[in-house]
């Protein structure tokens, strides 16, 4: 039988009322690539989870993982004991196997919609509505989680890592959340204290969720992800869906924590990196290095122990061409 992902990619979305699976759980297709599962009536549940993937259409390993989770729920192999919303983010780009169709969707959240909005802007606004409604329907004062699963364009000295947007109302970064990620096989976390136009920042600020962008390896086409071991992430997410919420209190000693020091701005088409644009994530940068030049203005590394993340000189002017990170010595911003 065809999976929800396959049906979605084929354009066969049937938005309908909720119905009951054989297991008793409820399922509802909310939109193209958006499906919600809720526990059977009478089953106690205490938290709500959004699991998104495919915000970039060429990042297929997490999409395959989410497809499997949905299939396991539908087959009754995973019992639903939490409310869960799964999202295949940029369906049009997934069909093309491209990062985006018109614009990078992960730069389009938390903006005011406009009548001239193109495909990704409209989809980002629609996803904002779905996650807001999903969390509101679960009620306040219960834990909310959002894992936005990605893979990286280039190689990385550390394969799996997460970007952790500063929680709402300047709540501190949480050791428990970082320790939970470690259980999912993600042992490196980048604390980001500044505002951002990403999906995880949106759910963190607007929905008060514990939200993360999670990088799980390199971006490859569908069917070519055998090199990426997602077994710990799969087990962690299966546990969450089954209502198992681990409560570790301390960050394990082996976990590496960085903080985002600065974005590398691309201001104009003159922007040029002094490094190879395909440099691996986490490559160290020496103090004093001229990292980029834009219209004659030098971007100099001033931070000790700096490393680069997501170098990309090909973004449009106005977007970030990468991030500078430094080791974080404490969890406060
Ligand atoms: O490898 C790359 O350059 C990009 C991989 C990717 O899509 N990363 C996300 C990170 C989002 C964040 O900063 O939270 C992105 O660039 O959107
Ligand atoms: Zn991505």
CSV table of C-alpha atoms and ligand atoms in Angstrom, one decimal:
chain,number,residue,atom,x,y,z
A,1,UNK,CA,0.0,0.0,0.0
A,2,UNK,CA,1.2,3.5,-0.7
A,3,UNK,CA,2.4,5.6,2.2
A,4,UNK,CA,1.2,9.0,3.3
A,5,UNK,CA,4.4,10.4,1.9
A,6,UNK,CA,4.0,8.7,-1.5
A,7,UNK,CA,0.3,9.8,-1.7
A,8,UNK,CA,1.4,13.4,-0.8
A,9,UNK,CA,4.1,13.5,-3.4
A,10,UNK,CA,1.7,12.1,-6.0
A,11,UNK,CA,-0.7,15.0,-5.3
A,12,UNK,CA,-3.3,12.7,-3.8
A,13,UNK,CA,-4.1,14.6,-0.6
A,14,UNK,CA,-7.6,14.0,0.8
A,15,UNK,CA,-8.2,16.4,3.6
A,16,UNK,CA,-11.0,14.9,5.6
A,17,UNK,CA,-12.6,14.5,9.1
A,18,UNK,CA,-10.6,12.5,11.7
A,19,UNK,CA,-11.1,8.8,11.6
A,20,UNK,CA,-10.1,5.9,13.9
A,21,UNK,CA,-7.2,3.6,13.2
A,22,UNK,CA,-7.6,-0.1,14.2
A,23,UNK,CA,-5.5,0.7,17.3
A,24,UNK,CA,-8.1,3.2,18.4
A,25,UNK,CA,-5.9,6.2,17.8
A,26,UNK,CA,-7.4,9.1,15.8
A,27,UNK,CA,-5.8,10.4,12.6
A,28,UNK,CA,-6.6,13.4,10.5
A,29,UNK,CA,-5.0,14.8,7.3
A,30,UNK,CA,-4.9,18.5,8.0
A,31,UNK,CA,-3.4,19.7,4.8
A,32,UNK,CA,-1.0,18.5,2.0
A,33,UNK,CA,1.9,16.9,3.9
A,34,UNK,CA,0.4,17.6,7.4
A,35,UNK,CA,-1.1,14.7,9.4
A,36,UNK,CA,-2.2,14.6,13.1
A,37,UNK,CA,-2.5,11.6,15.4
A,38,UNK,CA,-4.2,11.7,18.8
A,39,UNK,CA,-4.6,9.0,21.4
A,40,UNK,CA,-7.7,6.9,21.7
A,41,UNK,CA,-10.4,8.5,23.9
A,42,UNK,CA,-9.7,7.7,27.5
A,43,UNK,CA,-6.0,7.3,27.1
A,44,UNK,CA,-4.2,9.7,29.3
A,45,UNK,CA,-1.7,12.0,27.4
A,46,UNK,CA,0.3,14.8,28.8
A,47,UNK,CA,2.3,16.5,26.0
A,48,UNK,CA,2.2,17.5,22.4
A,49,UNK,CA,4.9,17.0,19.7
A,50,UNK,CA,5.4,18.5,16.2
A,51,UNK,CA,7.9,16.5,14.1
A,52,UNK,CA,8.7,18.3,10.8
A,53,UNK,CA,11.0,17.5,8.0
A,54,UNK,CA,11.4,18.4,4.3
A,55,UNK,CA,11.4,22.2,5.0
A,56,UNK,CA,14.2,21.8,2.4
A,57,UNK,CA,13.2,19.5,-0.4
A,58,UNK,CA,16.7,18.0,-0.9
A,59,UNK,CA,17.0,16.8,2.7
A,60,UNK,CA,15.5,13.4,2.4
A,61,UNK,CA,16.9,11.3,5.3
A,62,UNK,CA,14.5,12.8,7.9
A,63,UNK,CA,11.6,12.6,5.4
A,64,UNK,CA,12.2,8.8,5.1
A,65,UNK,CA,12.4,8.6,8.9
A,66,UNK,CA,9.1,10.4,9.3
A,67,UNK,CA,7.5,8.3,6.6
A,68,UNK,CA,8.4,5.2,8.6
A,69,UNK,CA,7.1,6.6,11.9
A,70,UNK,CA,3.7,7.4,10.2
A,71,UNK,CA,3.6,3.9,8.7
A,72,UNK,CA,4.4,2.3,12.0
A,73,UNK,CA,1.6,4.2,13.7
A,74,UNK,CA,-0.9,3.3,11.0
A,75,UNK,CA,0.2,-0.4,11.3
A,76,UNK,CA,-0.3,-0.3,15.1
A,77,UNK,CA,3.4,-1.0,15.7
A,78,UNK,CA,3.7,2.3,17.6
A,79,UNK,CA,0.9,3.1,20.1
A,80,UNK,CA,-0.2,6.7,20.2
A,81,UNK,CA,0.0,8.1,23.7
A,82,UNK,CA,0.9,11.7,22.9
A,83,UNK,CA,-0.7,14.2,20.4
A,84,UNK,CA,1.6,14.3,17.4
A,85,UNK,CA,1.6,16.5,14.3
A,86,UNK,CA,3.8,15.4,11.4
A,87,UNK,CA,4.8,17.9,8.7
A,88,UNK,CA,6.4,17.3,5.3
A,89,UNK,CA,7.3,21.0,4.9
A,90,UNK,CA,8.1,21.9,1.3
A,91,UNK,CA,6.2,19.3,-0.7
A,92,UNK,CA,6.7,21.2,-4.0
A,93,UNK,CA,10.5,21.2,-3.4
A,94,UNK,CA,10.5,17.5,-2.3
A,95,UNK,CA,8.9,16.6,-5.6
A,96,UNK,CA,11.8,18.4,-7.4
A,97,UNK,CA,14.5,17.1,-5.0
A,98,UNK,CA,15.6,20.8,-4.6
A,99,UNK,CA,16.2,22.9,-1.4
A,100,UNK,CA,13.4,25.2,-2.5
A,101,UNK,CA,11.3,26.2,-5.5
A,102,UNK,CA,11.4,30.0,-5.3
A,103,UNK,CA,12.8,30.9,-1.9
A,104,UNK,CA,14.4,29.2,1.1
A,105,UNK,CA,11.3,28.4,3.3
A,106,UNK,CA,13.4,28.4,6.5
A,107,UNK,CA,13.9,32.2,6.1
A,108,UNK,CA,10.2,32.9,5.7
A,109,UNK,CA,8.7,32.3,9.2
A,110,UNK,CA,7.5,35.0,11.6
A,111,UNK,CA,6.6,37.4,8.8
A,112,UNK,CA,3.4,39.2,7.8
A,113,UNK,CA,1.7,37.5,4.9
A,114,UNK,CA,1.2,39.5,1.7
A,115,UNK,CA,-1.1,39.1,-1.3
A,116,UNK,CA,2.0,38.7,-3.6
A,117,UNK,CA,3.4,35.9,-1.6
A,118,UNK,CA,4.9,33.0,-3.6
A,119,UNK,CA,4.7,29.3,-3.0
A,120,UNK,CA,7.1,29.0,0.0
A,121,UNK,CA,5.9,32.2,1.7
A,122,UNK,CA,2.3,30.9,1.5
A,123,UNK,CA,3.3,27.4,2.7
A,124,UNK,CA,5.3,28.8,5.7
A,125,UNK,CA,2.3,30.9,6.7
A,126,UNK,CA,0.0,27.8,6.4
A,127,UNK,CA,2.4,25.8,8.5
A,128,UNK,CA,2.4,28.5,11.2
A,129,UNK,CA,-1.3,28.3,11.3
A,130,UNK,CA,-1.3,24.5,11.6
A,131,UNK,CA,1.3,24.4,14.5
A,132,UNK,CA,-0.5,27.2,16.4
A,133,UNK,CA,-3.9,25.4,16.1
A,134,UNK,CA,-2.3,22.1,17.0
A,135,UNK,CA,-0.7,23.4,20.2
A,136,UNK,CA,-3.7,25.5,21.2
A,137,UNK,CA,-6.0,22.5,20.9
A,138,UNK,CA,-3.7,20.5,23.2
A,139,UNK,CA,-4.2,23.2,25.9
A,140,UNK,CA,-1.7,25.4,27.8
A,141,UNK,CA,0.5,24.4,30.7
A,142,UNK,CA,1.6,21.1,29.2
A,143,UNK,CA,5.0,20.4,27.6
A,144,UNK,CA,5.2,21.2,23.9
A,145,UNK,CA,8.0,19.9,21.6
A,146,UNK,CA,9.0,20.7,18.0
A,147,UNK,CA,11.8,18.8,16.3
A,148,UNK,CA,12.5,20.3,12.8
A,149,UNK,CA,14.6,17.6,11.1
A,150,UNK,CA,17.2,18.6,8.5
A,151,UNK,CA,20.4,17.5,6.8
A,152,UNK,CA,23.3,19.7,5.9
A,153,UNK,CA,24.5,20.8,2.4
A,154,UNK,CA,28.2,20.2,3.0
A,155,UNK,CA,30.3,17.8,5.1
A,156,UNK,CA,30.6,18.3,8.8
A,157,UNK,CA,33.3,17.5,11.3
A,158,UNK,CA,30.3,16.7,13.7
A,159,UNK,CA,27.6,14.8,11.9
A,160,UNK,CA,24.6,15.4,14.1
A,161,UNK,CA,23.9,18.7,15.9
A,162,UNK,CA,21.0,20.9,16.8
A,163,UNK,CA,20.3,24.6,16.8
A,164,UNK,CA,18.5,25.6,20.0
A,165,UNK,CA,16.6,28.9,19.7
A,166,UNK,CA,16.4,30.9,23.0
A,167,UNK,CA,13.1,29.9,24.7
A,168,UNK,CA,10.2,32.3,25.0
A,169,UNK,CA,10.2,35.2,27.5
A,170,UNK,CA,14.0,34.8,28.0
A,171,UNK,CA,13.5,31.5,29.9
A,172,UNK,CA,17.0,29.9,30.1
A,173,UNK,CA,18.2,27.1,27.8
A,174,UNK,CA,17.2,23.8,29.4
A,175,UNK,CA,19.7,21.2,30.4
A,176,UNK,CA,16.9,18.6,30.3
A,177,UNK,CA,16.1,19.4,26.7
A,178,UNK,CA,19.8,19.1,25.7
A,179,UNK,CA,20.1,15.8,27.6
A,180,UNK,CA,17.0,14.5,25.8
A,181,UNK,CA,18.6,15.4,22.4
A,182,UNK,CA,21.7,13.3,23.5
A,183,UNK,CA,19.4,10.3,24.0
A,184,UNK,CA,18.3,10.9,20.4
A,185,UNK,CA,21.9,10.6,19.3
A,186,UNK,CA,22.5,14.4,19.0
A,187,UNK,CA,25.5,15.3,21.2
A,188,UNK,CA,26.3,18.8,20.0
A,189,UNK,CA,24.0,21.8,20.5
A,190,UNK,CA,24.3,25.4,19.3
A,191,UNK,CA,22.6,27.9,21.5
A,192,UNK,CA,21.1,30.8,19.5
A,193,UNK,CA,20.0,33.9,21.4
A,194,UNK,CA,19.2,36.2,18.5
A,195,UNK,CA,15.9,36.3,16.6
A,196,UNK,CA,15.6,34.2,13.4
A,197,UNK,CA,13.2,33.5,10.6
A,198,UNK,CA,13.4,29.7,11.0
A,199,UNK,CA,10.5,27.3,11.7
A,200,UNK,CA,12.0,26.3,15.1
A,201,UNK,CA,12.4,29.9,16.2
A,202,UNK,CA,8.7,30.5,15.3
A,203,UNK,CA,7.4,27.6,17.4
A,204,UNK,CA,9.7,28.5,20.2
A,205,UNK,CA,8.6,32.1,20.4
A,206,UNK,CA,4.9,31.8,19.3
A,207,UNK,CA,4.0,28.5,20.7
A,208,UNK,CA,6.3,28.3,23.7
A,209,UNK,CA,7.5,24.9,22.6
A,210,UNK,CA,10.9,23.4,23.3
A,211,UNK,CA,12.1,23.7,19.7
A,212,UNK,CA,15.1,22.6,17.7
A,213,UNK,CA,16.5,22.6,14.2
A,214,UNK,CA,18.2,19.2,14.1
A,215,UNK,CA,20.9,18.4,11.6
A,216,UNK,CA,21.2,14.7,11.0
A,217,UNK,CA,23.9,14.2,8.3
A,218,UNK,CA,24.4,15.2,4.7
A,219,UNK,CA,21.6,16.0,2.2
A,220,UNK,CA,21.1,13.1,-0.3
A,221,UNK,CA,18.3,12.1,-2.7
A,222,UNK,CA,15.6,9.7,-1.7
A,223,UNK,CA,16.9,6.1,-1.4
A,224,UNK,CA,20.6,7.2,-0.8
A,225,UNK,CA,20.6,7.7,2.9
A,226,UNK,CA,22.0,4.3,4.0
A,227,UNK,CA,25.1,6.1,5.4
A,228,UNK,CA,23.1,7.9,8.0
A,229,UNK,CA,22.3,6.1,11.2
A,230,UNK,CA,19.0,7.5,12.5
A,231,UNK,CA,18.3,4.5,14.9
A,232,UNK,CA,18.7,6.6,18.1
A,233,UNK,CA,16.5,9.4,16.8
A,234,UNK,CA,13.9,6.9,15.6
A,235,UNK,CA,13.8,5.2,19.0
A,236,UNK,CA,13.6,8.5,20.8
A,237,UNK,CA,10.7,9.8,18.6
A,238,UNK,CA,8.9,6.4,18.9
A,239,UNK,CA,9.2,6.7,22.6
A,240,UNK,CA,7.8,10.2,22.6
A,241,UNK,CA,4.8,9.2,20.5
A,242,UNK,CA,4.2,6.3,22.9
A,243,UNK,CA,4.0,8.9,25.7
A,244,UNK,CA,7.5,8.2,27.1
A,245,UNK,CA,9.1,11.5,28.1
A,246,UNK,CA,12.6,11.0,29.5
A,247,UNK,CA,13.5,13.3,32.4
A,248,UNK,CA,17.3,13.6,32.5
A,249,UNK,CA,18.4,16.5,34.7
A,250,UNK,CA,22.0,16.9,33.7
A,251,UNK,CA,23.8,17.4,30.4
A,252,UNK,CA,26.0,14.4,29.9
A,253,UNK,CA,29.8,15.2,30.1
A,254,UNK,CA,30.5,14.3,26.4
A,255,UNK,CA,27.9,16.7,25.0
A,256,UNK,CA,29.5,19.7,23.3
A,257,UNK,CA,27.7,23.1,23.6
A,258,UNK,CA,28.4,26.1,21.4
A,259,UNK,CA,26.7,29.4,21.1
A,260,UNK,CA,26.1,31.3,17.9
A,261,UNK,CA,28.4,34.4,18.1
A,262,UNK,CA,27.4,36.1,14.9
A,263,UNK,CA,25.8,35.6,11.5
A,264,UNK,CA,28.0,36.2,8.5
A,265,UNK,CA,25.9,38.7,6.5
A,266,UNK,CA,25.8,38.6,2.7
A,267,UNK,CA,25.0,42.2,1.9
A,268,UNK,CA,25.6,42.3,-1.9
A,269,UNK,CA,26.4,40.2,-4.9
A,270,UNK,CA,30.1,41.2,-4.4
A,271,UNK,CA,30.3,39.0,-1.3
A,272,UNK,CA,33.3,36.6,-1.5
A,273,UNK,CA,34.4,34.1,1.1
A,274,UNK,CA,38.2,33.8,1.7
A,275,UNK,CA,37.5,30.1,2.4
A,276,UNK,CA,36.2,27.4,0.1
A,277,UNK,CA,32.4,27.8,0.1
A,278,UNK,CA,32.1,24.0,0.7
A,279,UNK,CA,34.2,24.1,3.9
A,280,UNK,CA,33.0,21.5,6.5
A,281,UNK,CA,30.8,22.6,9.3
A,282,UNK,CA,32.7,23.1,12.6
A,283,UNK,CA,36.0,24.0,10.8
A,284,UNK,CA,38.1,26.1,13.2
A,285,UNK,CA,38.8,29.7,12.2
A,286,UNK,CA,41.9,31.6,13.5
A,287,UNK,CA,41.5,35.0,15.2
A,288,UNK,CA,42.3,37.8,12.8
A,289,UNK,CA,41.4,35.8,9.7
A,290,UNK,CA,39.6,37.8,7.0
A,291,UNK,CA,36.8,35.4,6.4
A,292,UNK,CA,34.9,37.3,3.7
A,293,UNK,CA,34.9,40.6,1.8
A,294,UNK,CA,31.7,42.3,0.7
A,295,UNK,CA,31.9,45.6,-1.3
A,296,UNK,CA,35.4,46.2,0.1
A,297,UNK,CA,34.2,45.6,3.7
A,298,UNK,CA,36.2,42.8,5.5
A,299,UNK,CA,34.5,40.3,7.8
A,300,UNK,CA,37.2,39.5,10.3
A,301,UNK,CA,37.2,36.6,12.8
A,302,UNK,CA,37.5,38.2,16.3
A,303,UNK,CA,36.4,35.4,18.5
A,304,UNK,CA,38.7,32.9,20.1
A,305,UNK,CA,38.0,29.2,19.3
A,306,UNK,CA,35.6,30.2,16.5
A,307,UNK,CA,34.2,27.7,14.1
A,308,UNK,CA,32.1,28.1,11.0
A,309,UNK,CA,28.6,26.5,10.4
A,310,UNK,CA,26.5,26.5,7.2
A,311,UNK,CA,28.9,28.4,4.9
A,312,UNK,CA,27.0,29.3,1.8
A,313,UNK,CA,28.1,32.1,-0.5
A,314,UNK,CA,25.2,31.5,-2.9
A,315,UNK,CA,22.4,32.8,-0.7
A,316,UNK,CA,20.7,36.0,-2.0
A,317,UNK,CA,21.9,39.3,-0.6
A,318,UNK,CA,20.2,40.1,2.7
A,319,UNK,CA,20.6,36.5,4.0
A,320,UNK,CA,23.2,34.9,6.2
A,321,UNK,CA,26.1,33.3,4.4
A,322,UNK,CA,27.0,31.2,7.5
A,323,UNK,CA,27.3,31.3,11.3
A,324,UNK,CA,30.2,31.8,13.6
A,325,UNK,CA,30.0,29.7,16.7
A,326,UNK,CA,32.2,29.6,19.9
A,327,UNK,CA,32.3,27.2,22.8
A,328,UNK,CA,29.6,28.0,25.4
A,329,UNK,CA,30.7,27.7,29.0
A,330,UNK,CA,27.3,28.0,30.6
A,331,UNK,CA,23.6,27.6,29.5
A,332,UNK,CA,22.6,31.2,30.0
A,333,UNK,CA,22.5,33.4,26.9
B,1,LIG,O1,24.0,23.0,5.4
B,1,LIG,C1,23.5,24.1,5.2
B,1,LIG,O2,24.1,25.1,4.8
B,1,LIG,C2,22.0,24.3,5.6
B,1,LIG,C3,21.4,23.1,6.4
B,1,LIG,C4,20.1,23.7,6.9
B,1,LIG,O3,19.1,23.7,6.2
B,1,LIG,N1,20.1,24.3,8.1
B,1,LIG,C5,19.1,25.1,8.6
B,1,LIG,C6,19.4,25.6,9.9
B,1,LIG,C7,18.3,26.5,10.5
B,1,LIG,C8,18.7,27.1,11.8
B,1,LIG,O4,19.6,27.9,11.9
B,1,LIG,O5,18.0,26.9,12.8
B,1,LIG,C9,18.8,26.3,7.6
B,1,LIG,O6,19.8,26.8,7.1
B,1,LIG,O7,17.7,26.6,7.5
B,2,LIG,ZN1,17.6,22.2,5.9
